[in-house]
PDB file of C-alpha atoms in Angstrom:
ATOM      1  CA  MET A 699      -4.303  37.921  61.810  1.00 64.00           C
ATOM      2  CA  CYS A 700      -5.837  38.521  58.369  1.00 90.00           C
ATOM      3  CA  LEU A 701      -9.198  40.191  57.745  1.00 94.00           C
ATOM      4  CA  LEU A 702     -10.948  36.898  56.872  1.00 95.00           C
ATOM      5  CA  GLU A 703      -9.697  35.191  60.014  1.00 96.00           C
ATOM      6  CA  ARG A 704     -10.881  38.088  62.184  1.00 96.00           C
ATOM      7  CA  ARG A 705     -14.286  38.010  60.513  1.00 97.00           C
ATOM      8  CA  ILE A 706     -14.696  34.251  61.053  1.00 98.00           C
ATOM      9  CA  GLN A 707     -13.688  34.428  64.697  1.00 97.00           C
ATOM     10  CA  ARG A 708     -15.947  37.428  65.296  1.00 97.00           C
ATOM     11  CA  ASP A 709     -18.923  35.612  63.767  1.00 98.00           C
ATOM     12  CA  LEU A 710     -18.289  32.442  65.768  1.00 98.00           C
ATOM     13  CA  ARG A 711     -17.891  34.375  69.011  1.00 97.00           C
ATOM     14  CA  HIS A 712     -21.138  36.222  68.314  1.00 96.00           C
ATOM     15  CA  ALA A 713     -22.829  32.845  67.651  1.00 97.00           C
ATOM     16  CA  GLY A 714     -21.862  31.756  71.173  1.00 96.00           C
ATOM     17  CA  PHE A 715     -18.616  29.817  70.686  1.00 97.00           C
ATOM     18  CA  ALA A 716     -16.444  29.594  73.799  1.00 95.00           C
ATOM     19  CA  ASP A 717     -12.784  30.572  73.515  1.00 96.00           C
ATOM     20  CA  SER A 718     -11.676  26.932  73.731  1.00 95.00           C
ATOM     21  CA  GLU A 719     -13.925  25.961  70.831  1.00 96.00           C
ATOM     22  CA  LEU A 720     -12.718  28.947  68.825  1.00 97.00           C
ATOM     23  CA  ARG A 721      -9.107  27.855  69.310  1.00 96.00           C
ATOM     24  CA  ALA A 722      -9.980  24.301  68.309  1.00 97.00           C
ATOM     25  CA  VAL A 723     -11.583  25.565  65.096  1.00 97.00           C
ATOM     26  CA  ARG A 724      -8.566  27.708  64.238  1.00 97.00           C
ATOM     27  CA  GLU A 725      -5.936  25.127  65.220  1.00 97.00           C
ATOM     28  CA  SER A 726      -7.494  22.133  63.416  1.00 97.00           C
ATOM     29  CA  PRO A 727      -6.273  22.385  59.782  1.00 97.00           C
ATOM     30  CA  PRO A 728      -9.068  20.337  58.106  1.00 98.00           C
ATOM     31  CA  MET A 729     -11.764  22.322  59.915  1.00 98.00           C
ATOM     32  CA  TRP A 730     -10.127  25.650  59.154  1.00 98.00           C
ATOM     33  CA  ALA A 731      -9.737  24.731  55.489  1.00 98.00           C
ATOM     34  CA  GLN A 732     -13.447  23.964  55.152  1.00 98.00           C
ATOM     35  CA  LEU A 733     -14.502  27.051  57.058  1.00 98.00           C
ATOM     36  CA  THR A 734     -12.335  29.406  55.016  1.00 97.00           C
ATOM     37  CA  ALA A 735     -13.552  27.779  51.778  1.00 97.00           C
ATOM     38  CA  PHE A 736     -17.121  28.383  52.969  1.00 98.00           C
ATOM     39  CA  TYR A 737     -16.420  32.080  53.651  1.00 98.00           C
ATOM     40  CA  ARG A 738     -14.497  32.597  50.428  1.00 97.00           C
ATOM     41  CA  ALA A 739     -17.567  31.358  48.558  1.00 97.00           C
ATOM     42  CA  ASP A 740     -19.545  34.217  50.196  1.00 97.00           C
ATOM     43  CA  GLY A 741     -20.805  32.046  53.045  1.00 98.00           C
ATOM     44  CA  ARG A 742     -21.731  33.546  56.391  1.00 97.00           C
ATOM     45  CA  ILE A 743     -22.522  32.436  59.943  1.00 98.00           C
ATOM     46  CA  GLU A 744     -25.415  34.065  61.761  1.00 97.00           C
ATOM     47  CA  ARG A 745     -26.737  34.068  65.307  1.00 97.00           C
ATOM     48  CA  VAL A 746     -30.519  33.876  65.604  1.00 96.00           C
ATOM     49  CA  GLU A 747     -32.286  34.673  68.873  1.00 96.00           C
ATOM     50  CA  ALA A 748     -34.704  31.848  69.650  1.00 93.00           C
ATOM     51  CA  ALA A 749     -36.379  29.987  72.484  1.00 91.00           C
ATOM     52  CA  PHE A 750     -34.215  26.926  71.851  1.00 90.00           C
ATOM     53  CA  SER A 751     -30.668  25.895  70.981  1.00 92.00           C
ATOM     54  CA  GLY A 752     -30.059  24.576  67.483  1.00 93.00           C
ATOM     55  CA  ALA A 753     -28.096  24.905  64.273  1.00 96.00           C
ATOM     56  CA  THR A 754     -28.833  24.656  60.549  1.00 96.00           C
ATOM     57  CA  GLY A 755     -26.601  24.703  57.498  1.00 97.00           C
ATOM     58  CA  GLN A 756     -27.159  25.207  53.785  1.00 97.00           C
ATOM     59  CA  PRO A 757     -25.072  26.557  50.899  1.00 98.00           C
ATOM     60  CA  GLY A 758     -23.904  30.033  51.871  1.00 98.00           C
ATOM     61  CA  LEU A 759     -25.530  30.190  55.308  1.00 98.00           C
ATOM     62  CA  ILE A 760     -25.028  28.530  58.693  1.00 98.00           C
ATOM     63  CA  ARG A 761     -27.238  29.618  61.577  1.00 98.00           C
ATOM     64  CA  PHE A 762     -26.928  29.036  65.316  1.00 97.00           C
ATOM     65  CA  PHE A 763     -30.166  29.473  67.267  1.00 96.00           C
ATOM     66  CA  SER A 764     -29.458  30.861  70.721  1.00 95.00           C
ATOM     67  CA  PRO A 765     -31.874  30.964  73.680  1.00 94.00           C
ATOM     68  CA  PRO A 766     -32.008  34.042  75.945  1.00 92.00           C
ATOM     69  CA  ALA A 767     -29.407  34.467  78.711  1.00 87.00           C
ATOM     70  CA  PRO A 768     -28.489  32.952  81.073  1.00 90.00           C
ATOM     71  CA  ALA A 769     -29.039  29.864  78.887  1.00 92.00           C
ATOM     72  CA  VAL A 770     -26.283  29.109  76.409  1.00 90.00           C
ATOM     73  CA  CYS A 771     -26.413  27.853  72.836  1.00 92.00           C
ATOM     74  CA  THR A 772     -25.329  24.258  73.348  1.00 94.00           C
ATOM     75  CA  HIS A 773     -25.013  23.875  69.578  1.00 95.00           C
ATOM     76  CA  ALA A 774     -22.300  26.564  69.400  1.00 96.00           C
ATOM     77  CA  SER A 775     -19.612  23.913  69.216  1.00 97.00           C
ATOM     78  CA  TYR A 776     -16.893  22.530  66.983  1.00 97.00           C
ATOM     79  CA  GLY A 777     -18.904  19.354  66.280  1.00 97.00           C
ATOM     80  CA  ALA A 778     -22.110  21.165  65.318  1.00 97.00           C
ATOM     81  CA  LEU A 779     -20.141  23.484  63.014  1.00 98.00           C
ATOM     82  CA  ALA A 780     -18.502  20.454  61.386  1.00 98.00           C
ATOM     83  CA  HIS A 781     -21.958  18.930  60.795  1.00 98.00           C
ATOM     84  CA  GLU A 782     -23.413  22.099  59.269  1.00 98.00           C
ATOM     85  CA  LEU A 783     -20.376  22.591  57.031  1.00 98.00           C
ATOM     86  CA  GLY A 784     -21.126  19.132  55.666  1.00 98.00           C
ATOM     87  CA  HIS A 785     -24.598  20.354  54.714  1.00 98.00           C
ATOM     88  CA  ALA A 786     -23.320  23.632  53.307  1.00 98.00           C
ATOM     89  CA  LEU A 787     -20.465  22.255  51.210  1.00 98.00           C
ATOM     90  CA  GLN A 788     -21.438  18.722  50.188  1.00 97.00           C
ATOM     91  CA  PHE A 789     -24.048  16.796  48.198  1.00 98.00           C
ATOM     92  CA  PRO A 790     -26.042  19.490  46.312  1.00 97.00           C
ATOM     93  CA  PRO A 791     -28.983  17.143  45.475  1.00 98.00           C
ATOM     94  CA  GLN A 792     -30.214  17.482  49.061  1.00 98.00           C
ATOM     95  CA  TRP A 793     -31.233  21.067  48.268  1.00 98.00           C
ATOM     96  CA  GLN A 794     -33.395  20.315  45.231  1.00 98.00           C
ATOM     97  CA  PRO A 795     -37.110  21.011  45.858  1.00 97.00           C
ATOM     98  CA  PRO A 796     -39.507  18.093  46.371  1.00 97.00           C
ATOM     99  CA  GLY A 797     -41.103  18.640  42.976  1.00 96.00           C
ATOM    100  CA  ALA A 798     -37.814  17.868  41.246  1.00 97.00           C
ATOM    101  CA  PHE A 799     -38.163  14.216  42.295  1.00 97.00           C
ATOM    102  CA  ASP A 800     -40.468  11.586  40.836  1.00 95.00           C
ATOM    103  CA  SER A 801     -41.362   9.917  44.111  1.00 94.00           C
ATOM    104  CA  ALA A 802     -41.425  10.395  47.855  1.00 95.00           C
ATOM    105  CA  PRO A 803     -38.661   7.781  48.418  1.00 95.00           C
ATOM    106  CA  ALA A 804     -36.406   9.516  45.863  1.00 97.00           C
ATOM    107  CA  TYR A 805     -36.779  12.901  47.568  1.00 97.00           C
ATOM    108  CA  ALA A 806     -36.354  11.373  51.021  1.00 97.00           C
ATOM    109  CA  ARG A 807     -33.240   9.509  49.896  1.00 98.00           C
ATOM    110  CA  ALA A 808     -31.602  12.753  48.672  1.00 98.00           C
ATOM    111  CA  ARG A 809     -32.362  14.477  51.965  1.00 98.00           C
ATOM    112  CA  GLU A 810     -31.092  11.520  53.986  1.00 98.00           C
ATOM    113  CA  LEU A 811     -27.894  11.294  51.957  1.00 98.00           C
ATOM    114  CA  GLY A 812     -27.404  14.986  52.726  1.00 98.00           C
ATOM    115  CA  GLU A 813     -27.596  14.156  56.421  1.00 98.00           C
ATOM    116  CA  ALA A 814     -25.242  11.229  55.878  1.00 98.00           C
ATOM    117  CA  HIS A 815     -22.625  13.533  54.355  1.00 98.00           C
ATOM    118  CA  ALA A 816     -23.028  15.910  57.299  1.00 98.00           C
ATOM    119  CA  TRP A 817     -22.547  13.089  59.847  1.00 98.00           C
ATOM    120  CA  LEU A 818     -19.487  11.721  58.060  1.00 98.00           C
ATOM    121  CA  ASN A 819     -18.011  15.214  57.783  1.00 98.00           C
ATOM    122  CA  GLN A 820     -18.622  15.784  61.493  1.00 98.00           C
ATOM    123  CA  TYR A 821     -16.988  12.479  62.410  1.00 98.00           C
ATOM    124  CA  ARG A 822     -13.861  13.175  60.385  1.00 98.00           C
ATOM    125  CA  LEU A 823     -13.436  16.769  61.526  1.00 98.00           C
ATOM    126  CA  VAL A 824     -13.981  15.729  65.149  1.00 97.00           C
ATOM    127  CA  ARG A 825     -11.212  13.139  64.746  1.00 97.00           C
ATOM    128  CA  ALA A 826      -8.954  15.938  63.519  1.00 97.00           C
ATOM    129  CA  LYS A 827      -9.879  18.303  66.367  1.00 97.00           C
ATOM    130  CA  GLN A 828      -6.958  19.965  68.129  1.00 95.00           C
ATOM    131  CA  GLY A 829      -7.752  21.211  71.628  1.00 91.00           C
ATOM    132  CA  GLY A 830     -11.106  21.790  73.266  1.00 85.00           C
ATOM    133  CA  ALA A 831     -13.262  19.119  74.861  1.00 85.00           C
ATOM    134  CA  PRO A 832     -13.099  15.733  73.111  1.00 88.00           C
ATOM    135  CA  GLU A 833     -16.170  14.546  71.216  1.00 90.00           C
ATOM    136  CA  THR A 834     -16.091  10.770  71.350  1.00 91.00           C
ATOM    137  CA  GLN A 835     -19.735   9.735  70.862  1.00 93.00           C
ATOM    138  CA  GLN A 836     -22.740  10.647  68.793  1.00 95.00           C
ATOM    139  CA  LEU A 837     -25.733   8.712  70.124  1.00 95.00           C
ATOM    140  CA  GLN A 838     -28.966   8.821  68.159  1.00 96.00           C
ATOM    141  CA  LEU A 839     -32.256   7.010  68.748  1.00 95.00           C
ATOM    142  CA  ILE A 840     -33.278   4.932  65.737  1.00 96.00           C
ATOM    143  CA  GLU A 841     -36.884   3.840  65.334  1.00 96.00           C
ATOM    144  CA  ASN A 842     -37.574   0.238  64.339  1.00 93.00           C
ATOM    145  CA  ASP A 843     -39.343  -0.345  61.045  1.00 86.00           C
ATOM    146  CA  ALA A 844     -41.626  -3.023  62.440  1.00 83.00           C
ATOM    147  CA  ASP A 845     -42.941  -0.964  65.379  1.00 86.00           C
ATOM    148  CA  PHE A 846     -42.524   2.317  67.239  1.00 89.00           C
ATOM    149  CA  ALA A 847     -39.778   1.151  69.586  1.00 93.00           C
ATOM    150  CA  THR A 848     -36.294   2.670  69.340  1.00 95.00           C
ATOM    151  CA  GLN A 849     -32.692   1.603  69.732  1.00 96.00           C
ATOM    152  CA  PRO A 850     -29.645   3.817  70.457  1.00 97.00           C
ATOM    153  CA  VAL A 851     -26.871   3.863  67.876  1.00 97.00           C
ATOM    154  CA  ASP A 852     -23.485   5.558  68.316  1.00 98.00           C
ATOM    155  CA  LEU A 853     -22.876   6.926  64.824  1.00 98.00           C
ATOM    156  CA  PHE A 854     -19.198   7.646  65.483  1.00 98.00           C
ATOM    157  CA  ALA A 855     -18.596   4.081  66.662  1.00 97.00           C
ATOM    158  CA  ARG A 856     -20.513   2.724  63.668  1.00 98.00           C
ATOM    159  CA  ILE A 857     -18.449   4.762  61.200  1.00 98.00           C
ATOM    160  CA  ALA A 858     -15.207   3.698  62.885  1.00 97.00           C
ATOM    161  CA  GLU A 859     -16.249   0.032  62.647  1.00 98.00           C
ATOM    162  CA  ARG A 860     -17.061   0.369  58.945  1.00 98.00           C
ATOM    163  CA  GLU A 861     -13.795   2.130  58.178  1.00 98.00           C
ATOM    164  CA  ALA A 862     -11.866  -0.573  60.035  1.00 98.00           C
ATOM    165  CA  ALA A 863     -13.710  -3.189  57.972  1.00 98.00           C
ATOM    166  CA  GLY A 864     -12.613  -1.498  54.745  1.00 98.00           C
ATOM    167  CA  TRP A 865     -15.951  -0.016  53.706  1.00 98.00           C
ATOM    168  CA  SER A 866     -15.868   2.652  51.000  1.00 98.00           C
ATOM    169  CA  ASP A 867     -17.240   6.137  51.643  1.00 98.00           C
ATOM    170  CA  ALA A 868     -20.224   5.324  49.419  1.00 98.00           C
ATOM    171  CA  GLN A 869     -21.062   2.273  51.530  1.00 98.00           C
ATOM    172  CA  ILE A 870     -20.728   4.218  54.782  1.00 98.00           C
ATOM    173  CA  LEU A 871     -22.872   7.056  53.447  1.00 98.00           C
ATOM    174  CA  GLY A 872     -25.508   4.574  52.315  1.00 98.00           C
ATOM    175  CA  GLU A 873     -25.786   3.063  55.783  1.00 98.00           C
ATOM    176  CA  LEU A 874     -25.855   6.484  57.450  1.00 98.00           C
ATOM    177  CA  ALA A 875     -28.684   7.528  55.122  1.00 98.00           C
ATOM    178  CA  VAL A 876     -30.686   4.423  56.076  1.00 97.00           C
ATOM    179  CA  LEU A 877     -30.133   5.179  59.763  1.00 97.00           C
ATOM    180  CA  ASN A 878     -31.047   8.824  59.257  1.00 97.00           C
ATOM    181  CA  ALA A 879     -34.407   7.837  57.792  1.00 97.00           C
ATOM    182  CA  ASN A 880     -35.343   6.507  61.237  1.00 96.00           C
ATOM    183  CA  MET A 881     -33.720   9.236  63.371  1.00 96.00           C
ATOM    184  CA  PHE A 882     -35.743  11.979  65.042  1.00 94.00           C
ATOM    185  CA  PRO A 883     -35.170  15.629  64.100  1.00 90.00           C
ATOM    186  CA  CYS A 884     -34.890  18.113  66.948  1.00 78.00           C
ATOM    187  CA  GLY A 885     -37.301  21.008  67.329  1.00 69.00           C
ATOM    188  CA  MET A 886     -40.326  19.175  65.910  1.00 71.00           C
ATOM    189  CA  GLY A 887     -42.734  20.399  68.568  1.00 69.00           C
ATOM    190  CA  GLU A 888     -44.637  18.777  71.416  1.00 70.00           C
ATOM    191  CA  GLY A 889     -46.035  15.351  70.554  1.00 72.00           C
ATOM    192  CA  ASN A 890     -44.504  15.229  67.081  1.00 79.00           C
ATOM    193  CA  PHE A 891     -42.599  11.965  66.759  1.00 88.00           C
ATOM    194  CA  LYS A 892     -42.014  11.736  63.027  1.00 94.00           C
ATOM    195  CA  THR A 893     -38.595  10.561  61.892  1.00 96.00           C
ATOM    196  CA  TYR A 894     -36.532  12.286  59.216  1.00 96.00           C
ATOM    197  CA  GLY A 895     -37.737   9.782  56.632  1.00 96.00           C
ATOM    198  CA  GLN A 896     -41.379  10.271  57.573  1.00 95.00           C
ATOM    199  CA  CYS A 897     -40.975  14.069  57.491  1.00 95.00           C
ATOM    200  CA  ASN A 898     -39.264  13.976  54.109  1.00 96.00           C
ATOM    201  CA  ARG A 899     -41.839  11.713  52.491  1.00 96.00           C
ATOM    202  CA  TRP A 900     -44.712  13.742  53.886  1.00 95.00           C
ATOM    203  CA  ASP A 901     -43.112  16.953  52.562  1.00 96.00           C
ATOM    204  CA  TRP A 902     -42.971  15.385  49.078  1.00 96.00           C
ATOM    205  CA  TRP A 903     -46.639  14.374  49.158  1.00 95.00           C
ATOM    206  CA  GLN A 904     -47.683  17.813  50.366  1.00 94.00           C
ATOM    207  CA  ALA A 905     -45.567  19.608  47.755  1.00 96.00           C
ATOM    208  CA  THR A 906     -46.738  17.425  44.857  1.00 95.00           C
ATOM    209  CA  GLN A 907     -50.369  16.834  45.772  1.00 93.00           C
ATOM    210  CA  ALA A 908     -51.471  18.568  42.559  1.00 92.00           C
ATOM    211  CA  ARG A 909     -50.165  15.456  40.737  1.00 90.00           C
ATOM    212  CA  HIS A 910     -52.239  13.097  42.891  1.00 88.00           C
ATOM    213  CA  PRO A 911     -56.018  13.596  42.726  1.00 85.00           C
ATOM    214  CA  ALA A 912     -56.618  10.554  44.950  1.00 81.00           C
ATOM    215  CA  PHE A 913     -54.422  12.063  47.658  1.00 85.00           C
ATOM    216  CA  ARG A 914     -56.224  15.418  47.420  1.00 87.00           C
ATOM    217  CA  ASP A 915     -59.562  13.627  47.709  1.00 84.00           C
ATOM    218  CA  PHE A 916     -58.223  11.706  50.702  1.00 82.00           C
ATOM    219  CA  LEU A 917     -57.282  14.969  52.473  1.00 87.00           C
ATOM    220  CA  GLN A 918     -60.706  16.454  51.742  1.00 85.00           C
ATOM    221  CA  ARG A 919     -62.446  13.410  53.214  1.00 81.00           C
ATOM    222  CA  LEU A 920     -60.557  13.621  56.503  1.00 81.00           C
ATOM    223  CA  PRO A 921     -62.560  15.089  59.402  1.00 78.00           C
ATOM    224  CA  ARG A 922     -59.722  17.583  60.065  1.00 82.00           C
ATOM    225  CA  ALA A 923     -56.291  18.522  58.803  1.00 86.00           C
ATOM    226  CA  PRO A 924     -53.876  15.569  59.187  1.00 87.00           C
ATOM    227  CA  ASN A 925     -52.027  15.907  62.468  1.00 86.00           C
ATOM    228  CA  ALA A 926     -48.534  14.647  63.298  1.00 88.00           C
ATOM    229  CA  ASN A 927     -49.822  11.196  64.295  1.00 85.00           C
ATOM    230  CA  ASP A 928     -51.786  10.842  61.047  1.00 83.00           C
ATOM    231  CA  GLN A 929     -48.729  11.825  59.061  1.00 89.00           C
ATOM    232  CA  LYS A 930     -46.505   9.416  60.961  1.00 89.00           C
ATOM    233  CA  VAL A 931     -48.733   6.389  60.412  1.00 84.00           C
ATOM    234  CA  LEU A 932     -49.330   7.248  56.749  1.00 85.00           C
ATOM    235  CA  MET A 933     -45.616   7.546  56.070  1.00 89.00           C
ATOM    236  CA  LYS A 934     -44.265   4.838  58.387  1.00 88.00           C
ATOM    237  CA  PHE A 935     -46.399   2.148  56.790  1.00 81.00           C
ATOM    238  CA  ASN A 936     -46.285   3.673  53.280  1.00 82.00           C
ATOM    239  CA  LEU A 937     -50.059   3.798  53.117  1.00 78.00           C
ATOM    240  CA  LEU A 938     -49.904   6.217  50.186  1.00 80.00           C
ATOM    241  CA  SER A 939     -47.073   4.459  48.370  1.00 69.00           C
ATOM    242  CA  ALA A 940     -48.184   0.830  48.682  1.00 54.00           C
ATOM    243  CA  PRO A 941     -49.416  -0.668  45.392  1.00 48.00           C
ATOM    244  CA  ALA A 942     -53.051  -0.803  46.491  1.00 49.00           C
ATOM    245  CA  SER A 943     -53.062   2.853  47.543  1.00 49.00           C
ATOM    246  CA  ALA A 944     -53.016   4.009  43.942  1.00 49.00           C
ATOM    247  CA  ASP A 945     -56.712   3.078  43.994  1.00 58.00           C
ATOM    248  CA  ALA A 946     -58.792   6.136  44.893  1.00 62.00           C
ATOM    249  CA  HIS A 947     -61.449   3.874  46.394  1.00 66.00           C
ATOM    250  CA  ALA A 948     -58.897   2.411  48.815  1.00 64.00           C
ATOM    251  CA  LEU A 949     -57.848   5.889  49.928  1.00 66.00           C
ATOM    252  CA  ALA A 950     -61.481   6.836  50.428  1.00 67.00           C
ATOM    253  CA  ARG A 951     -61.984   3.788  52.681  1.00 67.00           C
ATOM    254  CA  TRP A 952     -58.909   4.802  54.690  1.00 66.00           C
ATOM    255  CA  ALA A 953     -60.227   8.340  55.128  1.00 68.00           C
ATOM    256  CA  GLY A 954     -63.518   6.916  56.363  1.00 66.00           C
ATOM    257  CA  ALA A 955     -61.668   4.730  58.842  1.00 64.00           C
ATOM    258  CA  VAL A 956     -59.733   7.731  60.151  1.00 61.00           C
ATOM    259  CA  CYS A 957     -63.040   9.373  61.005  1.00 58.00           C
ATOM    260  CA  LYS A 958     -63.788   6.406  63.284  1.00 55.00           C
ATOM    261  CA  VAL A 959     -60.335   5.291  64.363  1.00 53.00           C
ATOM    262  CA  GLY A 960     -58.160   8.408  64.350  1.00 52.00           C
ATOM    263  CA  TRP A 961     -55.296   6.091  63.309  1.00 49.00           C
ATOM    264  CA  MET A 962     -55.297   4.959  66.934  1.00 45.00           C
ATOM    265  CA  ARG A 963     -52.567   6.285  69.204  1.00 37.00           C
ATOM    266  CA  CYS A 964     -49.133   6.696  67.647  1.00 32.00           C
ATOM    267  CA  THR A 965     -47.402   5.503  70.802  1.00 33.00           C
ATOM    268  CA  ARG A 966     -44.290   3.438  71.093  1.00 35.00           C
ATOM    269  CA  SER A 967     -45.125  -0.230  71.405  1.00 35.00           C
ATOM    270  CA  ALA A 968     -43.080  -2.929  73.085  1.00 29.00           C
ATOM    271  CA  ALA A 969     -39.944  -3.834  71.160  1.00 30.00           C
ATOM    272  CA  ARG A 970     -40.356  -6.462  68.466  1.00 32.00           C
ATOM    273  CA  PRO A 971     -37.791  -7.969  66.103  1.00 30.00           C
ATOM    274  CA  CYS A 972     -36.408  -5.151  63.973  1.00 32.00           C
ATOM    275  CA  LEU A 973     -36.407  -5.579  60.220  1.00 33.00           C
ATOM    276  CA  GLY A 974     -33.491  -3.169  59.842  1.00 35.00           C
ATOM    277  CA  PRO A 975     -33.768   0.640  59.894  1.00 39.00           C
ATOM    278  CA  GLY A 976     -35.210   2.105  56.709  1.00 41.00           C
ATOM    279  CA  ARG A 977     -35.356  -1.233  54.893  1.00 37.00           C
ATOM    280  CA  ALA A 978     -38.869  -2.575  55.325  1.00 37.00           C
ATOM    281  CA  TRP A 979     -41.895  -1.480  53.353  1.00 33.00           C
ATOM    282  CA  ALA A 980     -45.427  -2.224  54.390  1.00 34.00           C
ATOM    283  CA  ARG A 981     -48.876  -2.557  52.919  1.00 32.00           C
ATOM    284  CA  ALA A 982     -52.007  -1.695  54.835  1.00 33.00           C
ATOM    285  CA  ARG A 983     -55.443  -3.096  54.289  1.00 32.00           C
ATOM    286  CA  PHE A 984     -58.724  -2.300  56.001  1.00 31.00           C
ATOM    287  CA  SER A 985     -61.568  -4.779  56.403  1.00 31.00           C
ATOM    288  CA  HIS A 986     -64.910  -4.313  58.071  1.00 29.00           C
ATOM    289  CA  GLN A 987     -64.260  -7.435  60.128  1.00 31.00           C
ATOM    290  CA  ASN A 988     -61.083  -6.215  61.824  1.00 32.00           C
ATOM    291  CA  LEU A 989     -61.991  -2.600  62.547  1.00 28.00           C
ATOM    292  CA  HIS A 990     -63.479  -3.571  65.884  1.00 31.00           C
ATOM    293  CA  GLU A 991     -61.953  -5.902  68.425  1.00 33.00           C
ATOM    294  CA  ASN A 992     -62.658  -6.183  72.158  1.00 30.00           C
ATOM    295  CA  GLY A 993     -64.634  -2.954  72.121  1.00 28.00           C
ATOM    296  CA  ARG A 994     -61.775  -0.978  70.556  1.00 31.00           C
ATOM    297  CA  TRP A 995     -61.373   0.290  67.042  1.00 27.00           C
ATOM    298  CA  ARG A 996     -58.089  -0.747  65.539  1.00 32.00           C
ATOM    299  CA  LEU A 997     -56.160  -0.458  62.316  1.00 33.00           C
ATOM    300  CA  SER A 998     -54.964  -3.721  60.868  1.00 34.00           C
ATOM    301  CA  ILE A 999     -51.527  -3.426  59.300  1.00 33.00           C
ATOM    302  CA  GLN A1000     -50.281  -6.204  57.072  1.00 31.00           C
ATOM    303  CA  ARG A1001     -46.519  -5.775  56.833  1.00 32.00           C
ATOM    304  CA  GLU A1002     -44.548  -7.085  53.932  1.00 32.00           C
ATOM    305  CA  GLN A1003     -40.845  -6.567  53.380  1.00 29.00           C
ATOM    306  CA  LEU A1004     -40.789  -5.574  49.738  1.00 26.00           C
ATOM    307  CA  SER A1005     -37.372  -4.171  49.099  1.00 29.00           C
ATOM    308  CA  LYS A1006     -34.117  -2.912  50.544  1.00 29.00           C
ATOM    309  CA  ILE A1007     -33.413   0.771  50.112  1.00 26.00           C
ATOM    310  CA  GLU A1008     -29.834   1.228  49.001  1.00 26.00           C
TER     311      GLU A1008
END
């Protein structure tokens, strides 16, 4: 066994990989090729003590977050490693800072394509897995555009269907990115139900607020710092990106309504017809007439499908 192989296996064992998963990594040629390429480019795998199980990947660094014993790091697995290698080795635009992009959708799209590459990499390396427990499904909840209801999607089954239908990698990655926009990241904290797309767009607005005086004024008019529910509603219905929202007066009216309404409750409503994950835009408009109905304050959302994100 060469020095590099010993180092990789030592790092994986320290990260919590079981012997069967270690063997699968070593005995699956496509996985081993990616992992050795990652290490030869000065990459490293680290174990991080945490209160939760998780994994992250970026160029040069993959981390596995391990809870205290006797709990185990459920992410210390062949499939999770395949996913994080996709992040670490593929699609560099996902690592550009928010300020490098001209709009929130452009930044979000780069981040979501990064996730798409990671999912496709995971799917293909899992198909090539030799030994260890089989990994046949990858179920993710996808939030509807039209409401807060969700639907389960098996990403592995979806990719297999698209490959069988003759889709190109670019087409598959595009669909995975659209789905990722409406997936839910893990480790977001209690009561935080933002999707990846909502998180990404909010990060862009926060990072570039110096360019947007109306947005800064909007934040100052709020009765408190925007919480997770505020952020979700703002981003889900594109209240900052809709054409009318460029008007500072419109943003000021919205801030005033938040003082009274609190954006209502960001709860999941009954399922309604889905417009297609990540593909519907919306405009919001307040009026004095519709802010009160049956003794309850409410926010009137006028949805309009404006474009298809591809």
